[in-house]
PDB file of C-alpha atoms in Angstrom:
ATOM      1  CA  UNK A 359     113.732  72.975 133.204  1.00 39.00           C
ATOM      2  CA  UNK A 360     110.396  72.153 134.058  1.00 40.00           C
ATOM      3  CA  UNK A 361     109.337  75.555 133.016  1.00 38.00           C
ATOM      4  CA  UNK A 362     111.414  75.416 129.872  1.00 39.00           C
ATOM      5  CA  UNK A 363     109.583  71.876 129.136  1.00 41.00           C
ATOM      6  CA  UNK A 364     106.087  73.406 129.667  1.00 38.00           C
ATOM      7  CA  UNK A 365     106.892  76.305 127.249  1.00 40.00           C
ATOM      8  CA  UNK A 366     108.353  74.107 125.103  1.00 44.00           C
ATOM      9  CA  UNK A 367     105.247  72.110 124.859  1.00 42.00           C
ATOM     10  CA  UNK A 368     102.844  75.262 124.925  1.00 44.00           C
ATOM     11  CA  UNK A 369     104.668  76.541 121.818  1.00 45.00           C
ATOM     12  CA  UNK A 370     104.813  73.173 119.788  1.00 45.00           C
ATOM     13  CA  UNK A 371     100.933  72.947 120.555  1.00 48.00           C
ATOM     14  CA  UNK A 372     100.332  76.936 119.219  1.00 55.00           C
ATOM     15  CA  UNK A 373      98.249  77.302 115.915  1.00 55.00           C
ATOM     16  CA  UNK A 374      99.833  79.058 113.169  1.00 55.00           C
ATOM     17  CA  UNK A 375      97.621  79.650 111.411  1.00 69.00           C
ATOM     18  CA  UNK A 376      96.444  82.769 109.947  1.00 63.00           C
ATOM     19  CA  UNK A 377      93.447  83.049 112.744  1.00 68.00           C
ATOM     20  CA  UNK A 378      95.902  81.405 115.146  1.00 68.00           C
ATOM     21  CA  UNK A 379      98.565  84.353 114.859  1.00 68.00           C
ATOM     22  CA  UNK A 380      95.664  86.616 115.034  1.00 67.00           C
ATOM     23  CA  UNK A 381      94.338  84.943 118.052  1.00 73.00           C
ATOM     24  CA  UNK A 382      98.005  84.667 120.093  1.00 71.00           C
ATOM     25  CA  UNK A 383      98.920  88.354 118.729  1.00 71.00           C
ATOM     26  CA  UNK A 384      99.318  91.290 121.426  1.00 75.00           C
ATOM     27  CA  UNK A 385      96.048  93.710 121.918  1.00 84.00           C
ATOM     28  CA  UNK A 386      97.699  96.277 120.311  1.00 83.00           C
ATOM     29  CA  UNK A 387      98.739  94.368 117.339  1.00 82.00           C
ATOM     30  CA  UNK A 388      95.109  92.827 117.413  1.00 85.00           C
ATOM     31  CA  UNK A 389      93.803  96.768 116.959  1.00 88.00           C
ATOM     32  CA  UNK A 390      96.615  97.360 114.313  1.00 88.00           C
ATOM     33  CA  UNK A 391      94.913  94.449 112.333  1.00 87.00           C
ATOM     34  CA  UNK A 392      91.566  94.855 112.636  1.00 90.00           C
ATOM     35  CA  UNK A 393      92.050  98.883 111.851  1.00 92.00           C
ATOM     36  CA  UNK A 394      94.103  98.015 108.632  1.00 92.00           C
ATOM     37  CA  UNK A 395      91.383  95.411 107.378  1.00 91.00           C
ATOM     38  CA  UNK A 396      88.422  97.778 108.089  1.00 93.00           C
ATOM     39  CA  UNK A 397      90.274 100.019 106.133  1.00 93.00           C
ATOM     40  CA  UNK A 398      90.717  97.450 103.278  1.00 92.00           C
ATOM     41  CA  UNK A 399      87.136  96.628 103.233  1.00 94.00           C
ATOM     42  CA  UNK A 400      86.666 100.310 103.002  1.00 94.00           C
ATOM     43  CA  UNK A 401      89.232 100.222 100.236  1.00 93.00           C
ATOM     44  CA  UNK A 402      87.576  98.060  97.765  1.00 94.00           C
ATOM     45  CA  UNK A 403      83.903  99.013  98.312  1.00 94.00           C
ATOM     46  CA  UNK A 404      85.028 102.616  97.635  1.00 93.00           C
ATOM     47  CA  UNK A 405      86.702 101.551  94.499  1.00 92.00           C
ATOM     48  CA  UNK A 406      84.068  99.225  93.318  1.00 94.00           C
ATOM     49  CA  UNK A 407      81.942 102.518  93.333  1.00 92.00           C
ATOM     50  CA  UNK A 408      84.399 104.885  91.932  1.00 93.00           C
ATOM     51  CA  UNK A 409      85.062 102.358  88.730  1.00 92.00           C
ATOM     52  CA  UNK A 410      81.416 102.200  88.380  1.00 92.00           C
ATOM     53  CA  UNK A 411      81.265 105.899  87.987  1.00 91.00           C
ATOM     54  CA  UNK A 412      83.878 106.234  85.771  1.00 92.00           C
ATOM     55  CA  UNK A 413      82.504 103.868  83.563  1.00 92.00           C
ATOM     56  CA  UNK A 414      79.150 105.757  83.443  1.00 90.00           C
ATOM     57  CA  UNK A 415      80.803 108.998  82.955  1.00 90.00           C
ATOM     58  CA  UNK A 416      82.919 107.611  80.152  1.00 90.00           C
ATOM     59  CA  UNK A 417      80.042 105.815  78.107  1.00 89.00           C
ATOM     60  CA  UNK A 418      78.064 109.600  78.252  1.00 87.00           C
ATOM     61  CA  UNK A 419      81.538 111.159  77.196  1.00 87.00           C
ATOM     62  CA  UNK A 420      81.155 108.915  74.168  1.00 86.00           C
ATOM     63  CA  UNK A 421      77.551 109.947  73.923  1.00 84.00           C
ATOM     64  CA  UNK A 422      78.979 113.713  73.754  1.00 83.00           C
ATOM     65  CA  UNK A 423      81.236 112.623  71.241  1.00 81.00           C
ATOM     66  CA  UNK A 424      78.767 111.553  68.756  1.00 80.00           C
ATOM     67  CA  UNK A 425      76.638 114.908  69.531  1.00 75.00           C
ATOM     68  CA  UNK A 426      79.721 116.841  68.820  1.00 73.00           C
ATOM     69  CA  UNK A 427      80.313 115.098  65.452  1.00 72.00           C
ATOM     70  CA  UNK A 428      76.498 115.487  64.392  1.00 69.00           C
ATOM     71  CA  UNK A 429      75.553 118.938  65.639  1.00 60.00           C
ATOM     72  CA  UNK A 430      72.705 117.404  67.456  1.00 63.00           C
ATOM     73  CA  UNK A 431      72.438 117.164  71.127  1.00 64.00           C
ATOM     74  CA  UNK A 432      72.074 113.781  73.261  1.00 63.00           C
ATOM     75  CA  UNK A 433      69.131 112.715  74.739  1.00 65.00           C
ATOM     76  CA  UNK A 434      69.413 113.694  78.637  1.00 62.00           C
ATOM     77  CA  UNK A 435      68.612 111.655  81.682  1.00 65.00           C
ATOM     78  CA  UNK A 436      67.347 112.127  84.754  1.00 60.00           C
ATOM     79  CA  UNK A 437      70.786 112.875  86.272  1.00 68.00           C
ATOM     80  CA  UNK A 438      74.290 112.840  85.110  1.00 80.00           C
ATOM     81  CA  UNK A 439      76.933 114.231  83.106  1.00 83.00           C
ATOM     82  CA  UNK A 440      74.765 115.085  79.815  1.00 82.00           C
ATOM     83  CA  UNK A 441      72.196 116.256  82.231  1.00 83.00           C
ATOM     84  CA  UNK A 442      74.448 118.853  84.134  1.00 84.00           C
ATOM     85  CA  UNK A 443      76.136 120.172  80.694  1.00 83.00           C
ATOM     86  CA  UNK A 444      72.733 120.947  78.956  1.00 81.00           C
ATOM     87  CA  UNK A 445      71.478 122.601  82.172  1.00 81.00           C
ATOM     88  CA  UNK A 446      74.583 124.672  82.879  1.00 82.00           C
ATOM     89  CA  UNK A 447      74.137 125.955  79.045  1.00 79.00           C
ATOM     90  CA  UNK A 448      69.951 126.744  79.293  1.00 80.00           C
ATOM     91  CA  UNK A 449      70.876 128.375  82.533  1.00 79.00           C
ATOM     92  CA  UNK A 450      73.536 130.260  80.979  1.00 77.00           C
ATOM     93  CA  UNK A 451      71.787 131.168  77.944  1.00 75.00           C
ATOM     94  CA  UNK A 452      68.304 132.089  80.021  1.00 75.00           C
ATOM     95  CA  UNK A 453      70.813 134.604  82.118  1.00 71.00           C
ATOM     96  CA  UNK A 454      71.870 136.376  78.501  1.00 62.00           C
ATOM     97  CA  UNK A 455      74.630 134.180  76.921  1.00 52.00           C
ATOM     98  CA  UNK A 456      72.651 134.968  73.411  1.00 55.00           C
ATOM     99  CA  UNK A 457      73.644 138.440  73.870  1.00 61.00           C
ATOM    100  CA  UNK A 458      76.563 139.324  71.573  1.00 59.00           C
ATOM    101  CA  UNK A 459      78.018 138.046  69.238  1.00 65.00           C
ATOM    102  CA  UNK A 460      78.283 134.165  67.980  1.00 65.00           C
ATOM    103  CA  UNK A 461      81.858 133.884  68.948  1.00 69.00           C
ATOM    104  CA  UNK A 462      81.152 135.346  72.634  1.00 75.00           C
ATOM    105  CA  UNK A 463      78.050 133.245  73.017  1.00 74.00           C
ATOM    106  CA  UNK A 464      79.841 130.262  72.325  1.00 78.00           C
ATOM    107  CA  UNK A 465      82.897 131.268  74.927  1.00 79.00           C
ATOM    108  CA  UNK A 466      80.187 131.627  77.643  1.00 82.00           C
ATOM    109  CA  UNK A 467      78.465 128.382  76.744  1.00 81.00           C
ATOM    110  CA  UNK A 468      82.022 126.456  76.455  1.00 81.00           C
ATOM    111  CA  UNK A 469      82.755 128.040  79.802  1.00 86.00           C
ATOM    112  CA  UNK A 470      79.462 126.689  81.592  1.00 84.00           C
ATOM    113  CA  UNK A 471      79.708 123.245  80.427  1.00 86.00           C
ATOM    114  CA  UNK A 472      83.213 122.888  81.061  1.00 87.00           C
ATOM    115  CA  UNK A 473      82.491 124.055  84.793  1.00 88.00           C
ATOM    116  CA  UNK A 474      79.534 121.715  84.827  1.00 87.00           C
ATOM    117  CA  UNK A 475      81.884 118.949  83.477  1.00 88.00           C
ATOM    118  CA  UNK A 476      84.648 119.761  85.946  1.00 90.00           C
ATOM    119  CA  UNK A 477      81.798 119.766  88.678  1.00 89.00           C
ATOM    120  CA  UNK A 478      80.945 116.156  87.377  1.00 89.00           C
ATOM    121  CA  UNK A 479      84.319 114.669  87.649  1.00 89.00           C
ATOM    122  CA  UNK A 480      84.921 116.268  91.028  1.00 89.00           C
ATOM    123  CA  UNK A 481      82.092 114.444  92.689  1.00 88.00           C
ATOM    124  CA  UNK A 482      83.924 111.326  91.429  1.00 88.00           C
ATOM    125  CA  UNK A 483      87.287 112.651  93.094  1.00 88.00           C
ATOM    126  CA  UNK A 484      85.633 112.266  96.478  1.00 88.00           C
ATOM    127  CA  UNK A 485      87.274 109.958  98.541  1.00 87.00           C
ATOM    128  CA  UNK A 486      90.419 109.412  96.588  1.00 91.00           C
ATOM    129  CA  UNK A 487      92.670 111.032  99.121  1.00 92.00           C
ATOM    130  CA  UNK A 488      91.349 108.069 101.257  1.00 93.00           C
ATOM    131  CA  UNK A 489      93.160 105.837  99.315  1.00 93.00           C
ATOM    132  CA  UNK A 490      96.197 108.080  98.566  1.00 93.00           C
ATOM    133  CA  UNK A 491      96.389 108.244 102.379  1.00 93.00           C
ATOM    134  CA  UNK A 492      95.764 104.126 103.078  1.00 93.00           C
ATOM    135  CA  UNK A 493      98.729 103.128 100.279  1.00 93.00           C
ATOM    136  CA  UNK A 494     101.048 105.104 102.180  1.00 93.00           C
ATOM    137  CA  UNK A 495     100.169 105.137 105.250  1.00 94.00           C
ATOM    138  CA  UNK A 496      99.544 101.271 106.045  1.00 93.00           C
ATOM    139  CA  UNK A 497     102.593  99.808 105.613  1.00 92.00           C
ATOM    140  CA  UNK A 498     104.560 102.197 108.332  1.00 93.00           C
ATOM    141  CA  UNK A 499     101.065 101.145 110.339  1.00 92.00           C
ATOM    142  CA  UNK A 500     101.274  97.382 109.942  1.00 90.00           C
ATOM    143  CA  UNK A 501     105.255  98.147 110.293  1.00 90.00           C
ATOM    144  CA  UNK A 502     104.669  99.665 114.124  1.00 89.00           C
ATOM    145  CA  UNK A 503     102.768  96.496 115.096  1.00 86.00           C
ATOM    146  CA  UNK A 504     105.537  94.767 113.645  1.00 86.00           C
ATOM    147  CA  UNK A 505     107.661  96.796 116.362  1.00 87.00           C
ATOM    148  CA  UNK A 506     105.265  95.913 118.936  1.00 84.00           C
ATOM    149  CA  UNK A 507     105.149  92.914 118.393  1.00 81.00           C
ATOM    150  CA  UNK A 508     108.843  91.865 118.351  1.00 81.00           C
ATOM    151  CA  UNK A 509     109.456  93.841 121.392  1.00 80.00           C
ATOM    152  CA  UNK A 510     107.366  91.442 123.535  1.00 75.00           C
ATOM    153  CA  UNK A 511     108.751  88.679 122.071  1.00 74.00           C
ATOM    154  CA  UNK A 512     112.032  90.098 123.241  1.00 75.00           C
ATOM    155  CA  UNK A 513     110.494  90.543 126.230  1.00 74.00           C
ATOM    156  CA  UNK A 514     109.481  86.719 126.792  1.00 69.00           C
ATOM    157  CA  UNK A 515     112.592  85.707 125.084  1.00 70.00           C
ATOM    158  CA  UNK A 516     113.944  87.184 128.410  1.00 69.00           C
ATOM    159  CA  UNK A 517     112.136  85.851 130.943  1.00 71.00           C
ATOM    160  CA  UNK A 518     112.349  82.779 129.745  1.00 66.00           C
ATOM    161  CA  UNK A 519     115.944  82.679 129.071  1.00 67.00           C
ATOM    162  CA  UNK A 520     115.519  80.729 126.281  1.00 61.00           C
ATOM    163  CA  UNK A 521     116.756  82.216 122.453  1.00 61.00           C
ATOM    164  CA  UNK A 522     115.724  78.938 120.253  1.00 64.00           C
ATOM    165  CA  UNK A 523     114.304  79.389 117.320  1.00 61.00           C
ATOM    166  CA  UNK A 524     111.229  77.268 118.289  1.00 61.00           C
ATOM    167  CA  UNK A 525     110.677  80.036 120.943  1.00 62.00           C
ATOM    168  CA  UNK A 526     111.513  82.790 119.053  1.00 66.00           C
ATOM    169  CA  UNK A 527     109.543  82.331 115.948  1.00 68.00           C
ATOM    170  CA  UNK A 528     105.901  82.383 116.809  1.00 67.00           C
ATOM    171  CA  UNK A 529     106.307  85.711 118.505  1.00 70.00           C
ATOM    172  CA  UNK A 530     107.718  87.144 115.552  1.00 76.00           C
ATOM    173  CA  UNK A 531     105.300  85.648 113.005  1.00 76.00           C
ATOM    174  CA  UNK A 532     102.357  87.089 114.822  1.00 75.00           C
ATOM    175  CA  UNK A 533     104.437  90.472 114.836  1.00 77.00           C
ATOM    176  CA  UNK A 534     105.263  89.980 110.916  1.00 83.00           C
ATOM    177  CA  UNK A 535     101.337  89.340 110.207  1.00 83.00           C
ATOM    178  CA  UNK A 536     100.966  92.829 110.815  1.00 86.00           C
ATOM    179  CA  UNK A 537     103.332  93.976 108.357  1.00 88.00           C
ATOM    180  CA  UNK A 538     101.630  91.623 105.831  1.00 88.00           C
ATOM    181  CA  UNK A 539      97.997  92.913 106.303  1.00 90.00           C
ATOM    182  CA  UNK A 540      99.466  96.558 106.155  1.00 92.00           C
ATOM    183  CA  UNK A 541     100.762  95.361 102.876  1.00 93.00           C
ATOM    184  CA  UNK A 542      97.981  94.193 101.573  1.00 91.00           C
ATOM    185  CA  UNK A 543      95.507  96.984 102.676  1.00 92.00           C
ATOM    186  CA  UNK A 544      98.275  99.549 100.724  1.00 94.00           C
ATOM    187  CA  UNK A 545      99.001  97.967  97.520  1.00 94.00           C
ATOM    188  CA  UNK A 546      95.819  97.658  96.385  1.00 93.00           C
ATOM    189  CA  UNK A 547      94.939 101.292  97.619  1.00 94.00           C
ATOM    190  CA  UNK A 548      97.766 102.536  95.699  1.00 94.00           C
ATOM    191  CA  UNK A 549      97.236 100.506  92.233  1.00 94.00           C
ATOM    192  CA  UNK A 550      93.476 101.920  92.608  1.00 94.00           C
ATOM    193  CA  UNK A 551      93.910 105.382  93.307  1.00 94.00           C
ATOM    194  CA  UNK A 552      96.528 105.344  90.258  1.00 94.00           C
ATOM    195  CA  UNK A 553      94.052 104.308  87.884  1.00 93.00           C
ATOM    196  CA  UNK A 554      91.074 105.702  88.921  1.00 93.00           C
ATOM    197  CA  UNK A 555      93.507 109.404  88.593  1.00 93.00           C
ATOM    198  CA  UNK A 556      94.179 108.249  85.135  1.00 94.00           C
ATOM    199  CA  UNK A 557      90.738 107.307  84.032  1.00 92.00           C
ATOM    200  CA  UNK A 558      89.502 110.680  85.454  1.00 92.00           C
ATOM    201  CA  UNK A 559      92.029 112.793  83.471  1.00 91.00           C
ATOM    202  CA  UNK A 560      91.447 111.086  80.513  1.00 91.00           C
ATOM    203  CA  UNK A 561      87.852 111.312  80.516  1.00 90.00           C
ATOM    204  CA  UNK A 562      88.098 115.276  81.245  1.00 88.00           C
ATOM    205  CA  UNK A 563      90.433 115.050  77.912  1.00 89.00           C
ATOM    206  CA  UNK A 564      87.987 113.196  76.040  1.00 87.00           C
ATOM    207  CA  UNK A 565      85.040 115.789  77.000  1.00 87.00           C
ATOM    208  CA  UNK A 566      87.156 119.278  76.099  1.00 86.00           C
ATOM    209  CA  UNK A 567      86.948 118.845  72.633  1.00 85.00           C
ATOM    210  CA  UNK A 568      83.567 117.420  72.428  1.00 84.00           C
ATOM    211  CA  UNK A 569      82.400 120.410  74.608  1.00 84.00           C
ATOM    212  CA  UNK A 570      83.741 122.565  72.330  1.00 83.00           C
ATOM    213  CA  UNK A 571      81.531 121.473  69.153  1.00 81.00           C
ATOM    214  CA  UNK A 572      78.702 121.424  71.417  1.00 80.00           C
ATOM    215  CA  UNK A 573      79.445 124.995  72.246  1.00 79.00           C
ATOM    216  CA  UNK A 574      79.671 125.675  68.478  1.00 79.00           C
ATOM    217  CA  UNK A 575      76.055 124.383  67.719  1.00 74.00           C
ATOM    218  CA  UNK A 576      74.580 125.698  70.446  1.00 73.00           C
ATOM    219  CA  UNK A 577      75.693 129.353  70.197  1.00 72.00           C
ATOM    220  CA  UNK A 578      73.792 128.835  66.413  1.00 69.00           C
ATOM    221  CA  UNK A 579      71.084 126.809  66.858  1.00 65.00           C
ATOM    222  CA  UNK A 580      69.807 128.058  70.528  1.00 60.00           C
ATOM    223  CA  UNK A 581      69.272 126.296  73.965  1.00 57.00           C
ATOM    224  CA  UNK A 582      65.315 126.179  74.002  1.00 54.00           C
ATOM    225  CA  UNK A 583      64.916 123.089  72.459  1.00 49.00           C
ATOM    226  CA  UNK A 584      66.807 121.041  74.660  1.00 51.00           C
ATOM    227  CA  UNK A 585      65.372 118.631  77.097  1.00 52.00           C
TER     228      UNK A 585
END
């Protein structure tokens, strides 16, 4: 009876805040929570970086669309999509793409600029598999922590020989905390992965007709005068 009384007092005075649940959790559950939180931080940092790059490339594609309508090339910066497209066109022209009919020249320039655009988009896609993996695996990793914590809780229940809710609840709450962290890491990862993937697909669709128009203009006017 004395042991049960002391156990009840210990449970009554236990900190059930988020920090308290983490502090009282098993070492395995703690490692899982720390790992998931670290992965979530990487997810958010990567997402902001990708969103900025998608915004920048969409702005350059808008310039390409305007240039395709006017028939003149946009001013290229030191780096970026436009710079890559112009460099690819110039290289292709220098290597002999201007030899042949106008249609052949247009096709070669278009292929070179499409390849440059694809490389730029592939650069933004780097790291997206991490978001996909985190979104699919994080809930199960958190669930593993929950199962492990509940196993320890049942072991403690068997040792104390007390099945009251006051004894069971804190341990189960600590275990379920791991699942909550897993879901908190997985949900943003899935949302951001889908949003960025769709944005890149739309950017590619917008760039394609602009490149066709630029290839048509360059096949007639040449590439020597590009920036």
